Short mmCIF file of C-alpha atoms in Angstrom, two decimals:
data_model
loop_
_atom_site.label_atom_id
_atom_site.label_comp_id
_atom_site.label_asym_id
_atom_site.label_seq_id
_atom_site.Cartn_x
_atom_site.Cartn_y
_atom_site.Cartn_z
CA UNK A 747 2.57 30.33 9.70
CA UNK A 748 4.26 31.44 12.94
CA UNK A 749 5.96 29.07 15.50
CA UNK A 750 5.95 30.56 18.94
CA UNK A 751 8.93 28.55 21.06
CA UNK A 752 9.59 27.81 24.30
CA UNK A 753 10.19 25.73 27.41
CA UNK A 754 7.80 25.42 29.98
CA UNK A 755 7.47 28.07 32.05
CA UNK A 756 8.57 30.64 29.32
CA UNK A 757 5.22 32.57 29.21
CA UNK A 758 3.99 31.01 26.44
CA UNK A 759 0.33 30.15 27.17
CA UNK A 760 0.18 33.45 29.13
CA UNK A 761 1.20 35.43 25.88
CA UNK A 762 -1.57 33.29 23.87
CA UNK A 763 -4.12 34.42 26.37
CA UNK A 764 -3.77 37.90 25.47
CA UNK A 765 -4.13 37.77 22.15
CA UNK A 766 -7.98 37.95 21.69
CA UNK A 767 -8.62 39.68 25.16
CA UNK A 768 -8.88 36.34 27.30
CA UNK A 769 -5.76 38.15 29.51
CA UNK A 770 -5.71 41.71 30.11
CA UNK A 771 -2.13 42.75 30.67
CA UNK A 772 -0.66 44.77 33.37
CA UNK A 773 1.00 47.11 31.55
CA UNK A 774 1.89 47.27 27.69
CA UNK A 775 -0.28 47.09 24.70
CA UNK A 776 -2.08 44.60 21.90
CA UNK A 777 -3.02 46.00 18.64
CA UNK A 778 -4.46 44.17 16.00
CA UNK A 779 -4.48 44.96 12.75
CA UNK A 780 -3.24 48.72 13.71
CA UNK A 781 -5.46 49.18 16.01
CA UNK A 782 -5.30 49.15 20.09
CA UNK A 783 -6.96 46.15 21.67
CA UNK A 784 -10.28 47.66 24.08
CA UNK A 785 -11.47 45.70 26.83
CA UNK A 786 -15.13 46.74 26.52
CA UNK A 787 -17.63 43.93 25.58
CA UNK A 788 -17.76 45.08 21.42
CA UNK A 789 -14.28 45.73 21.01
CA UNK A 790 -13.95 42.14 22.49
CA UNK A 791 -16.67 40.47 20.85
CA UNK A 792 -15.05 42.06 17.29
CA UNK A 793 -10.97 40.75 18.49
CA UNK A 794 -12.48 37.10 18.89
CA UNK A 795 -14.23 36.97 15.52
CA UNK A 796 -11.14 38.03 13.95
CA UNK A 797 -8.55 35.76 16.50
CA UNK A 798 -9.31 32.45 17.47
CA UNK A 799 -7.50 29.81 19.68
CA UNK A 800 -8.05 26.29 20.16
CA UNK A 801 -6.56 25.48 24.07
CA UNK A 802 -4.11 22.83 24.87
CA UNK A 803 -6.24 20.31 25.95
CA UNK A 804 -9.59 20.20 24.37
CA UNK A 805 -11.64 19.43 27.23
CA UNK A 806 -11.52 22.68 28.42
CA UNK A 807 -13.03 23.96 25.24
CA UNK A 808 -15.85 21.46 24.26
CA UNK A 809 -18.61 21.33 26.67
CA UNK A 810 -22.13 20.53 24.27
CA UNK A 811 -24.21 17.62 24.29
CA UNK A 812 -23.25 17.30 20.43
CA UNK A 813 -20.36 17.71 18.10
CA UNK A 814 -22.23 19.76 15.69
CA UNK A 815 -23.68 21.75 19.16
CA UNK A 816 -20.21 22.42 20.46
CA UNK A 817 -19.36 23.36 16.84
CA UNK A 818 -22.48 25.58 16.59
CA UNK A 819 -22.07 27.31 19.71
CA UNK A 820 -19.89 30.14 18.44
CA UNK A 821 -21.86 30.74 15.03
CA UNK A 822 -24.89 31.02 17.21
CA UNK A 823 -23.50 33.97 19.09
CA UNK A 824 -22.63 35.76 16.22
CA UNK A 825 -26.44 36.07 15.72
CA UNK A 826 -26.56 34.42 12.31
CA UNK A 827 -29.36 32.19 10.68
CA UNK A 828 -30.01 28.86 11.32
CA UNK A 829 -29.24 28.40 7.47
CA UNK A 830 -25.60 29.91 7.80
CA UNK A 831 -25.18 28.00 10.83
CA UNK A 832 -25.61 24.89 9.51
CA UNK A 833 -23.50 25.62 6.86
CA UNK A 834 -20.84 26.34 8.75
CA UNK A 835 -21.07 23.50 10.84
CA UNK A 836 -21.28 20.90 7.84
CA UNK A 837 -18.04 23.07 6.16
CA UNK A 838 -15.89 23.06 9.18
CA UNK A 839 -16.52 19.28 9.89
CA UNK A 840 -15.90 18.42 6.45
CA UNK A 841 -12.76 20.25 6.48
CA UNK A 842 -10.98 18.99 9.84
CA UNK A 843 -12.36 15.38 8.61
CA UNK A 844 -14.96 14.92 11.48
CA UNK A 845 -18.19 14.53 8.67
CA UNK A 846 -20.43 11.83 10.19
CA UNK A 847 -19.91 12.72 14.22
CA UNK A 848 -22.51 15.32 14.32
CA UNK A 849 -24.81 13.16 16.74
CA UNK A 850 -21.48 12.33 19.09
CA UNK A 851 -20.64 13.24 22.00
CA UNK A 852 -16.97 14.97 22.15
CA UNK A 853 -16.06 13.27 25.60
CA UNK A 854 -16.21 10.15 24.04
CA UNK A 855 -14.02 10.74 21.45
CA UNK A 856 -10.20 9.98 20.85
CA UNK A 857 -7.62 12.85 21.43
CA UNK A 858 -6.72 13.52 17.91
CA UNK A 859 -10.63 13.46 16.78
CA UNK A 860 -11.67 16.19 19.96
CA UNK A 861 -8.34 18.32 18.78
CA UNK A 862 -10.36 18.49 15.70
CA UNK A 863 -13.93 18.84 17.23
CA UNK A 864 -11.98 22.15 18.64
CA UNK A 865 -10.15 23.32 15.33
CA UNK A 866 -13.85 22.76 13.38
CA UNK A 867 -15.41 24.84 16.46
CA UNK A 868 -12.56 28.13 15.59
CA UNK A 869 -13.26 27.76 11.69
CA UNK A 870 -16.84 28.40 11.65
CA UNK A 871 -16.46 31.34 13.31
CA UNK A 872 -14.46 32.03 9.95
CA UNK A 873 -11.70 34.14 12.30
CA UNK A 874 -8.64 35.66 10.01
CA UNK A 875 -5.96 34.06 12.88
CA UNK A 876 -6.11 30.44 14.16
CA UNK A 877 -3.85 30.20 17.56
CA UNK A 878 -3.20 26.93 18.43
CA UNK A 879 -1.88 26.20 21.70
CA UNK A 880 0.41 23.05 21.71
CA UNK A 881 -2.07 21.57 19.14
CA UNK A 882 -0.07 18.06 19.11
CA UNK A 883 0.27 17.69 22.51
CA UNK A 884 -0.63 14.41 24.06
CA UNK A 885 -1.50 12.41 20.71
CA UNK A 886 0.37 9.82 19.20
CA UNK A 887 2.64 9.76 16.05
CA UNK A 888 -0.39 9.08 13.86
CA UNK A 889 -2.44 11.49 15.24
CA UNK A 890 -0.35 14.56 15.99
CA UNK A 891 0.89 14.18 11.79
CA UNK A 892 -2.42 14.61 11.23
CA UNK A 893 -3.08 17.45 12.79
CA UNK A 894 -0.12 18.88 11.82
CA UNK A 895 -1.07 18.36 7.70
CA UNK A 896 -4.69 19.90 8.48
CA UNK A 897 -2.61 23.22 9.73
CA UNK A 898 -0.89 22.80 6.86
CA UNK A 899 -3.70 22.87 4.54
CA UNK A 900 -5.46 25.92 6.35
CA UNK A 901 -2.23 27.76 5.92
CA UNK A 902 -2.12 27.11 2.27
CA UNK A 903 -5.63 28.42 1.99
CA UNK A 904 -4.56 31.56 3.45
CA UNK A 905 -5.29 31.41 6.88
CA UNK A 906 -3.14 32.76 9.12
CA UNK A 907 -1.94 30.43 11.42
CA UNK A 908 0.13 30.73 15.32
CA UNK A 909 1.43 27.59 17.23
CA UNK A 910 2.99 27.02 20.21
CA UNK A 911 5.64 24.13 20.99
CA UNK A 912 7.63 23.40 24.13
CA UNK A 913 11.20 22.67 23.62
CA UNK A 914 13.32 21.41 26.26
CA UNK A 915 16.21 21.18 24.92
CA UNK A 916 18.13 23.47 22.58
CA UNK A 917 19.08 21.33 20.05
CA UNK A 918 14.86 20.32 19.49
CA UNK A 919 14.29 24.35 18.30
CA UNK A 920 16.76 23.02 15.42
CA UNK A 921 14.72 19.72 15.08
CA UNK A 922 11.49 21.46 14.65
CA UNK A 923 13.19 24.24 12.60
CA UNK A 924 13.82 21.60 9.73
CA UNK A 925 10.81 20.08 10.11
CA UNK A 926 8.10 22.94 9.12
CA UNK A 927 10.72 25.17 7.51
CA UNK A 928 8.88 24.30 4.66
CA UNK A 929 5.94 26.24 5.97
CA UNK A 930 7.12 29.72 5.88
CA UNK A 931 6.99 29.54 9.48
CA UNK A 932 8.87 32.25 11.44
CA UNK A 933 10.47 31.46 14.90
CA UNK A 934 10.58 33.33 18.45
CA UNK A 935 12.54 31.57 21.03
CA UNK A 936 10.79 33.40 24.37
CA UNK A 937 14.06 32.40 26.39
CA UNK A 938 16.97 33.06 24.44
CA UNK A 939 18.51 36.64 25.34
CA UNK A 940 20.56 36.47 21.57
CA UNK A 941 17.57 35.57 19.51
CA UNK A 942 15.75 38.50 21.50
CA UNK A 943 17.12 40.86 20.37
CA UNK A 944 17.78 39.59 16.74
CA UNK A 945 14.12 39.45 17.01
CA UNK A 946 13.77 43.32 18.21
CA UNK A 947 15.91 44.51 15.22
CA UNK A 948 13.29 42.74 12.76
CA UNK A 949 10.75 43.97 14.41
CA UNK A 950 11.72 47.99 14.05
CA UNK A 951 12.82 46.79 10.38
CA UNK A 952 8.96 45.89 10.02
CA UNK A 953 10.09 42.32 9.12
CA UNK A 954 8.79 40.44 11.80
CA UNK A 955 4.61 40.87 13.15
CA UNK A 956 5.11 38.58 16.24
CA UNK A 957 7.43 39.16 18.78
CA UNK A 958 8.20 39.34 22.70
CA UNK A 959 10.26 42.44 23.35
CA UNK A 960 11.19 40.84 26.68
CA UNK A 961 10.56 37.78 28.92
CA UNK A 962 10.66 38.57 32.50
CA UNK A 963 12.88 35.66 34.83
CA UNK A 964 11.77 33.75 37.66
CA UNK A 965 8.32 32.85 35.86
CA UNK A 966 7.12 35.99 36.17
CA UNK A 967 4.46 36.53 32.97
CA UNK A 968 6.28 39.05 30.56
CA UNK A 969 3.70 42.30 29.69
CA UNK A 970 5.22 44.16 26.39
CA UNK A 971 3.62 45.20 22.91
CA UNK A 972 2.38 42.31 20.56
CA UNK A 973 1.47 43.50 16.92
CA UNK A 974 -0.59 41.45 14.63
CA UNK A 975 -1.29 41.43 10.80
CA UNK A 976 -4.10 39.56 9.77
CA UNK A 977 -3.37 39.69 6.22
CA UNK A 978 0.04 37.90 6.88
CA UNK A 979 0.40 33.94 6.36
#
């Protein structure tokens, strides 16, 4: 599991955006998986099956009459069976603990349970790399722990797994350090000049598969060379 840091305004939700093609960058590259991230409609349609991310605030990302619709939708598109569909509806439900709200509808749902709607609506596409962007943002104790111990899980199943938290303050990068250290999780600070280039060194010493080479000041969106590996949890 990585954990992408930052405050607000760092870039982070920019970077996210080009990870599956949603942003095309100005200048520098995305590979995934070795290979150099097209912009043509296939090469597209293959990065998202691979790379999925659920968006800060779910709304923007359920829009079907249904949960098991809005779950469907992506399954659909892939061109698969009814059967398989179904499946994968039923599994994905079952595993973000939403079983039983097929027939609702996601507006009228809490937070925590549409964060979920979205998170079961990424794993039936069956993608090797969940991003998450701010995935406990706006939900209370109760339900942010719980979204935080279904990560969990899916990482421990081998799923690859990339969230982003803002940190204001310097001494919360150490608080959320400690708390999913436990997780394997590696950490890039976006703003931090030292931890840069710490950062840069691992990278050329193959040690790190995430990182920003640079973030640009005055809020400008940093373009440089993001390398994924599926295969890494």
């Amino acid at each position: 599991m990585v954990a992408l840091l930052g405050r607000n305004g760092a870039g982070k939700s920019t970077l996210f955006l080009h990870f599956n093609g949603i942003n095309i960058p100005k200048s520098g590259e995305v590979y995934i998986d070795g290979e150099k991230l097209e912009y043509d409609k296939e090469s597209l349609f293959n990065a998202r099956q691979k790379i999925g991310i659920v968006f800060q605030n779910p709304d923007n990302q359920l829009f079907a009459p249904t949960v098991e619709e809005d779950v469907a939708f992506g399954p659909m598109n892939l061109g698969l069976p009814i059967e398989e569909v179904e499946q994968r509806v039923k599994d994905s439900l079952e595993k973000v603990g939403m079983a039983g709200f097929e027939k609702k509808s996601p507006h009228h749902l809490s937070g925590g349970q549409k964060k979920r709607v979205a998170i079961a609506g990424i794993l039936a596409m069956k993608p090797e790399l969940m991003i998450l962007d701010e995935p406990t943002s706006g939900l209370d104790p109760k339900g942010a722990s719980h979204i935080l111990k279904l990560l969990y899980e899916l990482n421990k199943e081998g799923m690859t797994i990339v969230q982003m938290a803002a940190q204001e303050k310097p001494e919360d990068y150490k608080t959320l350090s400690v708390r999913v250290s436990g997780w394997n999780a590696r950490f890039v600070t976006l703003d931090d000049a030292w931890q840069r280039m710490v950062l840069e060194r691992e990278y050329k010493a193959g040690l790190c598969t995430l990182v920003l080479i640079r973030a640009i000041p005055d809020k400008e969106r940093a373009a440089s060379t993001f390398q994924f590996d599926s295969d890494e949890a």
